[in-house]
Coordinates of C-alpha atoms in Angstrom, one line a residue:
Chain A
M1 CA -77.2 -36.4 -60.3
S2 CA -78.2 -33.8 -57.7
D3 CA -76.5 -33.3 -54.4
P4 CA -77.8 -35.1 -51.3
G5 CA -80.4 -33.0 -49.5
W6 CA -79.3 -30.6 -46.8
V7 CA -80.9 -28.1 -44.4
K8 CA -79.3 -25.0 -42.8
F9 CA -80.6 -23.0 -39.9
T10 CA -79.9 -19.3 -39.8
T11 CA -81.4 -16.3 -38.2
S12 CA -81.9 -12.9 -39.8
G13 CA -83.0 -10.3 -37.4
S14 CA -85.9 -11.8 -35.5
T15 CA -86.7 -14.3 -38.3
A16 CA -85.7 -18.0 -38.1
I17 CA -84.8 -19.3 -41.6
W18 CA -84.5 -23.0 -42.6
S19 CA -82.8 -23.1 -46.0
C20 CA -83.2 -26.4 -47.8
G21 CA -81.4 -27.7 -50.9
G22 CA -80.3 -30.6 -52.9
A23 CA -82.3 -33.8 -53.4
W24 CA -85.0 -34.2 -50.8
T25 CA -85.8 -37.8 -51.7
I26 CA -86.4 -41.0 -49.9
E27 CA -82.7 -42.1 -49.8
H28 CA -81.9 -39.0 -47.7
A29 CA -85.1 -39.0 -45.7
T30 CA -83.7 -40.5 -42.5
R31 CA -80.8 -38.0 -42.2
L32 CA -83.0 -35.0 -43.1
D33 CA -85.6 -36.1 -40.6
G34 CA -82.9 -35.9 -37.9
D35 CA -81.5 -32.5 -39.2
L36 CA -84.9 -30.8 -39.2
T37 CA -84.9 -29.5 -35.7
I38 CA -86.0 -26.4 -34.0
P39 CA -82.9 -25.0 -32.4
A40 CA -83.0 -22.9 -29.2
E41 CA -82.1 -19.7 -31.1
A42 CA -85.5 -19.8 -32.8
I43 CA -87.1 -17.6 -30.1
S44 CA -89.0 -15.2 -32.3
K45 CA -92.2 -16.3 -33.8
T46 CA -91.6 -15.8 -37.5
A47 CA -90.2 -18.5 -39.6
I48 CA -89.2 -18.9 -43.3
L49 CA -88.8 -22.2 -45.0
D50 CA -86.6 -21.4 -48.0
L51 CA -86.9 -24.3 -50.5
S52 CA -85.5 -22.5 -53.5
A53 CA -82.3 -24.5 -53.6
I54 CA -84.1 -27.9 -53.7
D55 CA -83.7 -29.5 -57.1
Q56 CA -85.3 -32.8 -56.5
L57 CA -88.3 -33.5 -54.3
D58 CA -90.4 -36.6 -53.8
T59 CA -93.3 -37.3 -51.4
S60 CA -91.0 -38.3 -48.6
G61 CA -89.2 -34.9 -48.8
A62 CA -92.4 -33.1 -49.1
W63 CA -93.8 -34.9 -46.1
L64 CA -90.8 -33.9 -44.0
I65 CA -91.2 -30.2 -45.0
S66 CA -94.9 -30.3 -44.5
R67 CA -94.6 -31.9 -41.1
H68 CA -91.9 -29.4 -40.1
G69 CA -94.2 -26.5 -41.2
K70 CA -97.1 -27.9 -39.2
T71 CA -95.0 -28.4 -36.1
L72 CA -93.8 -24.8 -36.3
H73 CA -97.3 -23.6 -36.8
G74 CA -98.4 -25.6 -33.8
K75 CA -95.8 -23.9 -31.7
G76 CA -97.2 -20.5 -32.6
F77 CA -94.8 -19.6 -35.4
A78 CA -96.0 -17.6 -38.4
V79 CA -94.6 -19.7 -41.2
E80 CA -93.8 -18.5 -44.7
T81 CA -92.7 -21.0 -47.4
R82 CA -90.6 -19.9 -50.3
E83 CA -90.7 -22.5 -53.1
G84 CA -88.7 -22.0 -56.3
D85 CA -89.9 -24.4 -58.9
P86 CA -93.7 -24.5 -59.6
D87 CA -93.7 -28.3 -59.9
L88 CA -92.1 -28.6 -56.5
A89 CA -94.7 -26.2 -55.1
A90 CA -97.5 -28.3 -56.6
L91 CA -96.2 -31.5 -55.0
L92 CA -95.7 -29.8 -51.6
K93 CA -99.2 -28.3 -51.8
R94 CA -100.7 -31.7 -52.5
V95 CA -98.9 -33.3 -49.5
V96 CA -99.7 -30.4 -47.2
E97 CA -103.4 -30.6 -48.1
T98 CA -103.6 -34.3 -47.4
E99 CA -105.4 -34.5 -44.1
D100 CA -105.9 -37.3 -41.6
V101 CA -102.4 -38.7 -42.0
L102 CA -102.5 -41.0 -39.0
P103 CA -99.8 -43.7 -38.7
V104 CA -101.3 -47.0 -37.6
Q105 CA -100.8 -47.5 -33.9
P106 CA -100.2 -51.1 -33.0
P107 CA -103.1 -51.9 -30.7
Q108 CA -102.1 -51.9 -27.0
R109 CA -102.9 -55.2 -25.3
N110 CA -103.3 -55.2 -21.5
L111 CA -103.9 -58.1 -19.1
S112 CA -107.7 -58.1 -19.5
D113 CA -107.3 -58.4 -23.3
K114 CA -105.1 -61.4 -22.9
I115 CA -107.5 -63.1 -20.5
A116 CA -110.3 -62.3 -23.0
E117 CA -108.2 -63.9 -25.7
V118 CA -108.0 -67.1 -23.7
G119 CA -111.7 -67.1 -23.3
A120 CA -112.3 -66.4 -27.0
A121 CA -110.0 -69.3 -27.9
A122 CA -111.8 -71.6 -25.5
E123 CA -115.1 -70.5 -27.0
G124 CA -113.7 -71.1 -30.5
I125 CA -112.8 -74.7 -29.6
L126 CA -116.3 -75.3 -28.3
T127 CA -118.1 -73.8 -31.3
E128 CA -115.8 -75.6 -33.6
S129 CA -116.5 -79.0 -31.9
R130 CA -120.2 -78.2 -32.0
D131 CA -120.0 -77.4 -35.7
L132 CA -118.0 -80.5 -36.4
V133 CA -120.7 -82.6 -34.7
A134 CA -123.4 -80.8 -36.7
F135 CA -121.4 -81.5 -39.9
F136 CA -121.1 -85.1 -38.9
G137 CA -124.9 -85.2 -38.5
A138 CA -125.4 -83.6 -41.9
L139 CA -123.1 -86.2 -43.4
V140 CA -125.0 -89.1 -41.9
M141 CA -128.2 -87.6 -43.2
A142 CA -126.7 -87.3 -46.7
L143 CA -125.3 -90.8 -46.6
S144 CA -128.6 -92.3 -45.4
R145 CA -130.5 -90.4 -48.1
L146 CA -128.0 -91.6 -50.8
A147 CA -128.1 -95.1 -49.4
L148 CA -131.8 -95.3 -50.6
T149 CA -130.8 -93.9 -54.0
P150 CA -127.4 -95.2 -54.7
W151 CA -127.5 -94.4 -58.4
K152 CA -127.3 -90.7 -57.3
L153 CA -123.9 -91.3 -55.8
R154 CA -121.1 -89.7 -57.8
W155 CA -119.3 -92.8 -58.8
N156 CA -116.8 -91.1 -61.1
A157 CA -115.7 -88.8 -58.2
I158 CA -115.5 -91.8 -55.8
F159 CA -113.2 -93.7 -58.2
S160 CA -111.0 -90.7 -58.9
H161 CA -110.6 -90.2 -55.1
L162 CA -109.9 -93.9 -54.7
E163 CA -107.1 -93.6 -57.1
Q164 CA -105.6 -90.5 -55.6
T165 CA -105.9 -91.5 -51.9
G166 CA -105.5 -95.3 -52.3
L167 CA -103.5 -96.4 -55.3
N168 CA -101.2 -93.4 -55.4
A169 CA -100.4 -93.8 -51.7
L170 CA -99.2 -97.4 -52.1
P171 CA -95.5 -96.6 -52.5
I172 CA -95.2 -94.4 -49.4
V173 CA -97.4 -96.6 -47.2
G174 CA -95.5 -99.7 -48.3
M175 CA -92.1 -98.2 -47.8
I176 CA -92.8 -96.8 -44.3
N177 CA -94.4 -100.1 -43.0
L178 CA -91.6 -102.2 -44.5
L179 CA -89.0 -100.0 -42.7
V180 CA -90.9 -100.0 -39.4
G181 CA -91.2 -103.8 -39.6
V182 CA -87.4 -104.0 -40.0
V183 CA -86.8 -101.6 -37.0
L184 CA -89.3 -103.5 -34.8
A185 CA -87.7 -106.8 -35.5
F186 CA -84.2 -105.5 -35.0
Q187 CA -85.0 -103.8 -31.7
G188 CA -87.1 -106.7 -30.4
A189 CA -84.5 -109.3 -31.2
D190 CA -81.8 -107.2 -29.6
Q191 CA -83.7 -106.8 -26.3
L192 CA -85.2 -110.3 -26.1
A193 CA -81.8 -111.9 -26.7
R194 CA -80.8 -110.8 -23.2
F195 CA -83.4 -113.2 -21.9
G196 CA -82.6 -115.8 -24.5
A197 CA -86.1 -115.3 -25.8
Q198 CA -85.2 -114.3 -29.4
T199 CA -87.9 -116.5 -30.9
F200 CA -90.6 -114.3 -29.2
T201 CA -89.5 -111.5 -31.6
I202 CA -91.9 -113.0 -34.1
N203 CA -94.8 -112.9 -31.6
M204 CA -94.0 -109.3 -30.7
L205 CA -93.6 -108.3 -34.4
G206 CA -96.8 -110.0 -35.6
I207 CA -99.0 -108.7 -32.8
S208 CA -97.7 -105.1 -32.9
V209 CA -97.8 -104.8 -36.6
L210 CA -101.2 -106.3 -37.1
R211 CA -103.0 -104.7 -34.1
E212 CA -101.5 -101.2 -34.0
M213 CA -98.5 -100.3 -36.1
A214 CA -99.8 -100.9 -39.7
V215 CA -103.2 -99.2 -39.2
L216 CA -101.9 -96.3 -37.2
L217 CA -99.0 -95.5 -39.4
T218 CA -101.1 -95.8 -42.5
A219 CA -103.8 -93.5 -41.0
I220 CA -101.2 -90.9 -40.1
V221 CA -99.7 -91.0 -43.6
V222 CA -103.1 -90.7 -45.1
A223 CA -104.1 -87.8 -42.8
G224 CA -101.0 -86.0 -44.0
R225 CA -101.5 -86.8 -47.6
S226 CA -105.2 -86.9 -48.2
G227 CA -106.7 -85.0 -45.3
S228 CA -104.6 -82.0 -46.3
A229 CA -105.5 -82.5 -49.9
F230 CA -109.2 -82.5 -49.1
T231 CA -108.9 -79.3 -47.2
A232 CA -106.8 -77.6 -49.8
Q233 CA -109.0 -78.7 -52.7
I234 CA -112.3 -77.7 -51.1
G235 CA -110.7 -74.5 -49.5
T236 CA -109.5 -73.3 -52.9
M237 CA -112.9 -73.9 -54.4
Q238 CA -114.3 -71.9 -51.5
V239 CA -112.0 -69.0 -52.2
N240 CA -112.9 -69.1 -55.9
E241 CA -116.6 -69.1 -54.9
E242 CA -117.0 -72.5 -56.7
V243 CA -118.8 -73.9 -53.6
D244 CA -121.3 -71.0 -53.8
A245 CA -121.7 -71.7 -57.5
L246 CA -122.5 -75.3 -56.8
R247 CA -125.3 -74.2 -54.4
T248 CA -126.8 -71.8 -56.8
I249 CA -127.2 -74.4 -59.5
G250 CA -129.0 -76.6 -57.0
L251 CA -126.2 -79.0 -56.1
N252 CA -125.5 -79.8 -52.5
P253 CA -121.8 -79.5 -51.7
M254 CA -122.3 -82.3 -49.2
D255 CA -123.3 -84.7 -51.9
V256 CA -120.9 -83.5 -54.5
L257 CA -117.7 -82.8 -52.5
V258 CA -117.9 -84.5 -49.1
V259 CA -119.7 -87.8 -49.6
P260 CA -117.4 -89.1 -52.5
R261 CA -114.3 -88.2 -50.5
V262 CA -115.6 -89.8 -47.3
L263 CA -116.7 -93.0 -49.1
A264 CA -113.5 -93.3 -51.2
L265 CA -111.3 -92.9 -48.1
M266 CA -113.4 -95.5 -46.2
I267 CA -112.7 -97.9 -48.9
A268 CA -109.1 -97.0 -49.5
L269 CA -107.8 -97.0 -46.0
P270 CA -108.7 -100.6 -45.1
L271 CA -107.2 -101.7 -48.4
L272 CA -104.1 -99.7 -47.6
T273 CA -104.0 -101.2 -44.1
F274 CA -104.0 -104.7 -45.5
F275 CA -101.1 -103.8 -47.8
A276 CA -99.3 -102.2 -44.8
D277 CA -99.8 -105.4 -42.7
M278 CA -98.2 -107.4 -45.4
M279 CA -95.3 -105.0 -45.9
G280 CA -94.7 -104.7 -42.1
L281 CA -94.6 -108.5 -41.7
L282 CA -92.4 -108.8 -44.8
G283 CA -89.9 -106.2 -43.5
G284 CA -89.9 -107.8 -40.0
G285 CA -89.6 -111.2 -41.5
L286 CA -86.5 -110.2 -43.5
M287 CA -84.9 -109.0 -40.3
C288 CA -85.9 -112.1 -38.4
I289 CA -84.4 -114.4 -41.1
A290 CA -81.1 -112.5 -40.9
L291 CA -80.9 -112.2 -37.1
L292 CA -82.5 -115.5 -35.9
D293 CA -80.9 -117.6 -38.5
I294 CA -84.1 -119.2 -39.7
S295 CA -85.5 -119.8 -43.2
F296 CA -88.5 -118.0 -44.7
G297 CA -90.6 -121.1 -44.3
Q298 CA -89.7 -121.4 -40.6
Y299 CA -90.6 -117.7 -40.2
L300 CA -94.0 -118.2 -41.7
S301 CA -94.7 -121.3 -39.5
L302 CA -93.6 -119.5 -36.3
L303 CA -95.7 -116.5 -37.3
N304 CA -98.6 -118.8 -37.8
Q305 CA -98.3 -120.1 -34.2
A306 CA -97.7 -116.7 -32.8
I307 CA -100.8 -114.8 -34.1
T308 CA -104.4 -115.6 -34.6
V309 CA -106.7 -114.1 -37.2
D310 CA -108.3 -111.9 -34.4
H311 CA -105.2 -109.8 -34.3
F312 CA -105.5 -109.1 -38.0
W313 CA -109.2 -108.1 -37.6
V314 CA -108.6 -106.0 -34.6
G315 CA -106.2 -103.8 -36.7
L316 CA -108.3 -103.8 -39.8
V317 CA -111.6 -103.0 -38.2
K318 CA -110.3 -99.6 -37.0
A319 CA -109.3 -98.5 -40.5
P320 CA -112.8 -97.4 -41.8
F321 CA -113.3 -95.4 -38.6
F322 CA -110.0 -93.6 -38.9
A323 CA -110.8 -93.0 -42.6
A324 CA -114.2 -91.4 -41.8
L325 CA -112.6 -89.2 -39.2
I326 CA -109.8 -88.0 -41.5
A327 CA -112.1 -87.3 -44.4
L328 CA -114.7 -85.7 -42.2
I329 CA -112.1 -83.3 -40.6
G330 CA -110.5 -82.6 -44.0
C331 CA -113.8 -81.6 -45.7
F332 CA -115.1 -79.8 -42.7
E333 CA -111.9 -77.5 -42.5
G334 CA -112.0 -77.0 -46.2
L335 CA -115.6 -75.7 -46.1
R336 CA -114.6 -73.4 -43.2
V337 CA -112.2 -71.5 -45.5
S338 CA -113.2 -68.0 -46.1
G339 CA -111.7 -65.0 -48.0
S340 CA -108.0 -65.3 -48.5
A341 CA -105.5 -67.8 -49.7
E342 CA -103.9 -67.6 -46.3
S343 CA -106.8 -69.2 -44.6
V344 CA -106.4 -72.2 -47.0
G345 CA -102.9 -72.7 -45.6
R346 CA -103.9 -72.2 -42.0
L347 CA -106.9 -74.6 -42.1
T348 CA -104.9 -77.2 -44.1
T349 CA -102.3 -77.4 -41.3
R350 CA -105.1 -77.6 -38.8
S351 CA -106.9 -80.4 -40.6
V352 CA -103.7 -82.5 -40.6
V353 CA -103.0 -81.8 -36.9
E354 CA -106.6 -82.5 -35.8
G355 CA -106.8 -85.6 -38.1
I356 CA -103.8 -87.2 -36.6
F357 CA -104.8 -86.2 -33.0
M358 CA -108.3 -87.7 -33.4
V359 CA -106.9 -90.9 -35.0
I360 CA -104.7 -91.4 -31.9
I361 CA -107.5 -90.6 -29.5
V362 CA -109.9 -93.0 -31.2
D363 CA -107.1 -95.7 -31.3
A364 CA -106.8 -95.4 -27.6
L365 CA -110.6 -95.7 -27.1
F366 CA -110.5 -98.9 -29.3
S367 CA -107.7 -100.3 -27.1
I368 CA -109.9 -99.8 -24.0
L369 CA -112.9 -101.3 -25.8
F370 CA -110.9 -104.4 -26.9
S371 CA -109.5 -105.0 -23.5
Y372 CA -113.0 -105.0 -22.0
L373 CA -114.1 -107.4 -24.7
G374 CA -111.1 -109.5 -24.0
I375 CA -109.9 -109.7 -27.6
Chain B
M1 CA -78.4 -42.2 -62.2
A2 CA -81.1 -39.6 -62.9
V3 CA -80.6 -39.4 -66.7
K4 CA -82.9 -36.6 -67.8
S5 CA -83.6 -38.3 -71.1
D6 CA -87.0 -37.8 -72.7
L7 CA -87.4 -41.5 -73.4
V8 CA -88.3 -43.4 -70.3
I9 CA -89.0 -46.7 -71.9
S10 CA -87.8 -47.8 -75.3
L11 CA -88.6 -51.2 -76.8
K12 CA -87.0 -52.3 -80.1
G13 CA -87.9 -55.3 -82.1
I14 CA -89.6 -57.2 -79.3
V15 CA -90.6 -60.8 -80.2
N16 CA -92.7 -62.9 -77.8
R17 CA -94.0 -66.3 -78.6
F18 CA -95.6 -69.2 -76.7
G19 CA -95.1 -72.4 -78.5
Q20 CA -96.4 -71.9 -82.1
Q21 CA -98.3 -68.8 -81.2
V22 CA -96.5 -65.5 -82.0
L23 CA -97.8 -62.7 -79.8
H24 CA -95.4 -59.8 -80.7
D25 CA -93.2 -59.8 -83.8
G26 CA -90.8 -56.9 -84.0
L27 CA -92.7 -54.6 -81.7
D28 CA -91.3 -51.1 -81.1
L29 CA -92.5 -48.7 -78.5
D30 CA -91.2 -45.4 -77.0
V31 CA -92.7 -43.9 -73.9
K32 CA -91.8 -40.3 -73.1
R33 CA -91.2 -38.8 -69.7
G34 CA -94.3 -37.5 -68.0
E35 CA -96.9 -39.0 -70.4
V36 CA -99.8 -41.3 -69.7
I37 CA -99.9 -44.0 -72.3
G38 CA -102.8 -46.4 -72.6
I39 CA -102.4 -49.8 -74.1
V40 CA -105.4 -51.4 -75.7
G41 CA -106.0 -54.5 -77.8
G42 CA -108.4 -57.4 -78.3
S43 CA -108.3 -60.4 -75.9
G44 CA -105.2 -62.5 -76.5
T45 CA -103.2 -59.8 -78.2
G46 CA -100.6 -59.8 -75.4
K47 CA -101.3 -56.6 -73.5
S48 CA -100.4 -58.1 -70.1
V49 CA -97.5 -60.1 -71.7
L50 CA -96.1 -56.8 -73.0
M51 CA -96.3 -55.2 -69.6
R52 CA -94.7 -58.3 -68.0
T53 CA -92.0 -58.2 -70.6
I54 CA -91.1 -54.6 -69.7
I55 CA -91.0 -55.2 -66.0
G56 CA -88.9 -58.4 -66.5
L57 CA -91.5 -61.0 -65.4
N58 CA -91.4 -62.5 -68.9
R59 CA -88.3 -62.8 -71.0
Q60 CA -88.7 -61.8 -74.6
A61 CA -87.5 -64.1 -77.4
A62 CA -85.8 -61.3 -79.2
G63 CA -85.4 -57.5 -79.0
T64 CA -84.1 -55.0 -76.5
I65 CA -85.7 -53.1 -73.7
T66 CA -84.2 -49.8 -72.4
V67 CA -85.6 -48.3 -69.2
L68 CA -84.4 -45.0 -67.9
G69 CA -81.4 -45.2 -70.3
Q70 CA -80.3 -48.6 -69.2
R71 CA -80.4 -51.7 -71.4
M72 CA -82.2 -54.2 -69.2
D73 CA -80.5 -57.3 -70.4
Q74 CA -77.0 -55.9 -69.8
L75 CA -77.5 -54.9 -66.2
S76 CA -75.9 -56.6 -63.2
D77 CA -78.3 -57.9 -60.6
A78 CA -77.6 -54.9 -58.3
D79 CA -78.2 -52.3 -61.0
R80 CA -81.4 -54.2 -62.0
T81 CA -82.7 -54.0 -58.5
R82 CA -81.9 -50.2 -58.5
I83 CA -84.0 -49.8 -61.7
E84 CA -86.8 -52.0 -60.2
A85 CA -87.0 -49.6 -57.3
R86 CA -87.9 -46.8 -59.7
W87 CA -91.0 -48.3 -61.0
G88 CA -94.2 -49.3 -59.3
V89 CA -96.7 -51.9 -60.5
L90 CA -100.4 -52.1 -59.8
F91 CA -101.6 -55.6 -60.6
Q92 CA -105.1 -56.3 -61.8
N93 CA -106.5 -57.4 -58.4
G94 CA -104.1 -55.4 -56.3
A95 CA -101.9 -58.4 -55.5
L96 CA -101.6 -57.3 -51.9
F97 CA -99.8 -59.6 -49.5
S98 CA -102.7 -61.2 -47.7
S99 CA -100.8 -61.8 -44.4
L100 CA -99.8 -58.1 -44.0
T101 CA -102.0 -55.1 -43.2
V102 CA -102.4 -52.4 -45.8
A103 CA -99.8 -50.2 -44.0
E104 CA -97.3 -53.1 -43.9
N105 CA -98.0 -53.8 -47.5
V106 CA -97.0 -50.2 -48.3
Q107 CA -94.0 -50.4 -46.1
A108 CA -92.7 -53.7 -47.7
P109 CA -90.8 -52.0 -50.5
M110 CA -89.5 -49.4 -48.1
R111 CA -88.1 -52.0 -45.8
E112 CA -86.4 -53.7 -48.7
H113 CA -84.9 -50.7 -50.4
T114 CA -84.4 -48.0 -47.7
D115 CA -83.1 -47.6 -44.2
L116 CA -85.9 -45.4 -42.9
Q117 CA -86.7 -45.2 -39.2
P118 CA -89.9 -47.1 -38.2
R119 CA -91.6 -43.9 -37.2
L120 CA -90.9 -42.1 -40.5
M121 CA -91.9 -45.3 -42.4
D122 CA -95.3 -45.4 -40.5
E123 CA -95.9 -41.7 -41.4
L124 CA -94.9 -42.2 -45.1
A125 CA -97.1 -45.3 -45.3
A126 CA -100.0 -43.3 -43.8
L127 CA -99.4 -40.5 -46.3
K128 CA -99.4 -42.8 -49.3
I129 CA -102.6 -44.5 -48.0
R130 CA -104.3 -41.1 -47.8
L131 CA -102.9 -40.0 -51.2
S132 CA -104.4 -43.1 -52.8
G133 CA -107.8 -42.0 -51.5
L134 CA -108.2 -44.5 -48.7
P135 CA -109.5 -43.4 -45.3
A136 CA -106.8 -43.2 -42.6
D137 CA -108.0 -46.3 -40.7
A138 CA -107.6 -48.5 -43.7
G139 CA -103.9 -48.9 -42.8
A140 CA -104.7 -51.3 -40.0
K141 CA -106.9 -53.5 -42.1
Y142 CA -106.0 -56.8 -43.8
P143 CA -106.6 -57.1 -47.6
S144 CA -109.4 -59.6 -47.0
Q145 CA -111.3 -56.9 -45.1
L146 CA -111.3 -54.5 -48.1
S147 CA -113.6 -54.1 -51.1
G148 CA -112.3 -54.5 -54.6
G149 CA -112.0 -50.8 -55.2
M150 CA -110.2 -50.3 -51.9
K151 CA -107.8 -53.2 -52.8
K152 CA -106.9 -51.3 -56.0
R153 CA -106.2 -48.1 -54.0
A154 CA -104.1 -50.0 -51.5
G155 CA -102.2 -51.6 -54.4
L156 CA -101.7 -48.2 -55.8
A157 CA -100.4 -46.9 -52.5
R158 CA -97.9 -49.8 -52.4
A159 CA -96.9 -49.1 -56.0
L160 CA -96.2 -45.5 -55.0
A161 CA -94.2 -46.4 -51.9
L162 CA -90.8 -45.6 -53.2
D163 CA -91.9 -42.6 -55.3
P164 CA -91.3 -44.3 -58.6
D165 CA -90.6 -42.6 -61.9
I166 CA -92.8 -45.0 -63.8
L167 CA -96.1 -46.5 -62.8
F168 CA -97.4 -49.6 -64.5
L169 CA -101.2 -50.2 -64.2
D170 CA -102.9 -53.4 -65.3
E171 CA -106.6 -52.6 -65.9
P172 CA -106.8 -50.2 -63.0
T173 CA -110.6 -49.5 -63.5
A174 CA -111.7 -53.1 -64.3
G175 CA -114.3 -54.2 -61.8
L176 CA -115.0 -50.8 -60.4
D177 CA -118.4 -49.1 -60.7
P178 CA -118.5 -46.1 -63.1
I179 CA -118.3 -43.6 -60.3
G180 CA -115.4 -45.4 -58.6
A181 CA -113.7 -45.8 -62.0
A182 CA -114.0 -42.1 -62.8
E183 CA -112.6 -41.2 -59.4
F184 CA -109.7 -43.6 -59.9
D185 CA -109.0 -42.0 -63.3
Q186 CA -108.9 -38.6 -61.7
L187 CA -106.7 -39.9 -58.8
I188 CA -104.2 -41.3 -61.3
R189 CA -104.2 -38.1 -63.3
N190 CA -103.7 -36.0 -60.2
L191 CA -100.9 -38.1 -58.8
Q192 CA -99.3 -38.2 -62.2
R193 CA -99.3 -34.4 -62.4
S194 CA -98.2 -33.7 -58.8
L195 CA -95.6 -36.5 -58.6
G196 CA -94.4 -36.2 -62.2
L197 CA -95.0 -39.8 -63.0
T198 CA -94.8 -41.6 -66.3
V199 CA -97.8 -44.0 -66.5
V200 CA -98.1 -47.1 -68.7
M201 CA -101.7 -48.4 -68.3
I202 CA -103.4 -51.3 -69.8
T203 CA -107.1 -50.7 -70.0
H204 CA -110.3 -51.6 -71.8
D205 CA -112.1 -48.6 -70.4
L206 CA -112.8 -46.2 -73.2
D207 CA -113.7 -43.5 -70.6
S208 CA -110.3 -43.8 -69.1
L209 CA -108.6 -43.6 -72.5
V210 CA -110.4 -40.3 -73.2
A211 CA -110.1 -38.9 -69.7
I212 CA -106.4 -39.4 -68.9
C213 CA -104.3 -40.9 -71.7
D214 CA -102.0 -38.6 -73.6
R215 CA -101.3 -41.3 -76.2
I216 CA -102.8 -44.6 -77.0
G217 CA -101.0 -47.7 -78.1
I218 CA -103.1 -50.3 -79.9
L219 CA -101.8 -53.9 -80.1
I220 CA -102.7 -55.1 -83.6
D221 CA -101.2 -57.5 -86.1
R222 CA -98.4 -58.3 -83.5
R223 CA -97.2 -54.7 -83.4
I224 CA -98.3 -51.6 -81.6
R225 CA -99.7 -48.5 -83.2
V226 CA -99.2 -45.5 -81.1
G227 CA -100.8 -42.1 -81.5
T228 CA -103.2 -39.7 -80.0
L229 CA -106.9 -40.4 -80.0
A230 CA -107.4 -38.1 -83.0
D231 CA -104.8 -40.1 -85.0
H232 CA -106.5 -43.4 -84.2
L233 CA -109.9 -42.0 -85.2
K234 CA -108.5 -41.5 -88.7
D235 CA -107.1 -45.0 -88.9
E236 CA -108.7 -47.2 -91.5
H237 CA -107.8 -50.6 -89.9
P238 CA -111.0 -52.5 -89.4
W239 CA -110.4 -53.5 -85.8
I240 CA -109.4 -49.9 -84.8
K241 CA -112.4 -48.5 -86.7
E242 CA -114.7 -51.0 -84.9
Y243 CA -113.1 -50.1 -81.5
F244 CA -113.4 -46.4 -81.8
H245 CA -116.6 -46.2 -83.7
G246 CA -118.6 -48.9 -82.0
P247 CA -121.6 -48.3 -79.7
R248 CA -119.5 -48.2 -76.5
A249 CA -117.2 -45.7 -78.0
R250 CA -120.1 -43.5 -78.9
A251 CA -121.4 -43.8 -75.4
A252 CA -118.0 -42.6 -74.2
G253 CA -118.3 -39.6 -76.5
I254 CA -115.7 -40.5 -79.0
G255 CA -116.0 -41.2 -82.7
V256 CA -119.2 -39.4 -83.1

């Protein structure tokens, strides 16, 4: 193993000499970088770089020597380089002759750039909204075209997505709604007991589960599970140029990729919501039986008095709208993927966030609508 | 550490199998310091698997691998990391980290293995980028903004980041146009000479084989036959004959 690199500065008559030796490699580069200075004694304008004692050189070392030589040259020195080994000289020559070595400067951002970024972001939101509306229009066109020729629908794809987004989501949707039913009943009974109104726990439970909780929680789970999957699947296809391949063989990505997913989710989400209703009422019921000291039969009859079938429909009717939104956003973001795998990840996150956000906005609009209608 | 042995890589009795399929069975290979060795073979003969085995991404079923005088299976994790810092790998499509710029890609191994100052690291990254034949402004670009050939050059710059002793190249000229491929061959040859590299290169490109390889290893019958081009031209094995005397070989000016 060779010695660590070193550099010594001496003067001989009017000549400044830098003698270098040892291993000029990347491990020693930081130290050597600091040691290669131009001392005040170097007043004369002739310099010698004596490299004969260097026994190991890599590009980092060669870079330091080359840079030092160029700095001296720039200060008006006449520089002479004395290499020992011919291999070493060849490497040094190669590095010295490499031109245009410009380290990347991080771009400077001033206030006007930041303001411009805000503007660009706002414009981005507007164009994206416009594109989403246009995409919705294209989807409606495709759906109405396929409604006239239903045998052209891709039934295999629809059933496969039904299985993935519906059947496979049953455990998680059931579990979450059961637990939320338990929590609602427990909290409700606890608070209402202060007014001696425990029996109203069942009214509160039935109405909140059927009207809001079941459908909203299910839509959020599905947005996280299936909306993200849609974006990732279509996005990966986009990266592999599979979507372009579809177009070149005369298949419309809208018909092949988007319509089956949208239809499957519009079927799956109402079914999942019904399942969620049942699980929510079951979980809440178990808690009511335990806390209110009633039998299962009494629970069912109290529930029957507390709610009407309208409450059930109010919840369920929202499911297909939420499903269409989630699937639309998932597919739209998937088709916006371009280039790298990184954009798949970014747009998948975006699709989930936008999906959940839109579901909640539309849920609020439905609440306003129902209160006008007096349901 | 710097053992000046003539054998940089030495494989003894390597066996690789996937399920029932045996890819390598008792394969021996010696790579000498400072040579460029090309590895060829039909599809499915395990060229990439061989390379992945040497660099430790695939564990062999039997056999020993000695790199720079160290038995790879007997090393501690720290020693292994030290050996890994002495080779650079160019994957087939560059395998650049897509969330980093080209300059940051080149700096990634430096950040991990050295304690360089940011300024010096920037300069060295710019130097490697230029040495790999990319324009200076490529450093600020992201991999998705580069063409296929530029990605390979950027991958090469990253492979050279720590001044490795050994450079592994997986199909470096695949997907490049003939002019770009010839330039890339020249670039590798130049860098190999001036940096004193040992190069192990998987290739299908007959022109590259002729232009830059000192020796050629042919994966055949689960072993490797190593020799110079002249040795292989005399070989009577039907696949080797076909390979070096086929129409494409004639077009590359060999086997005439």
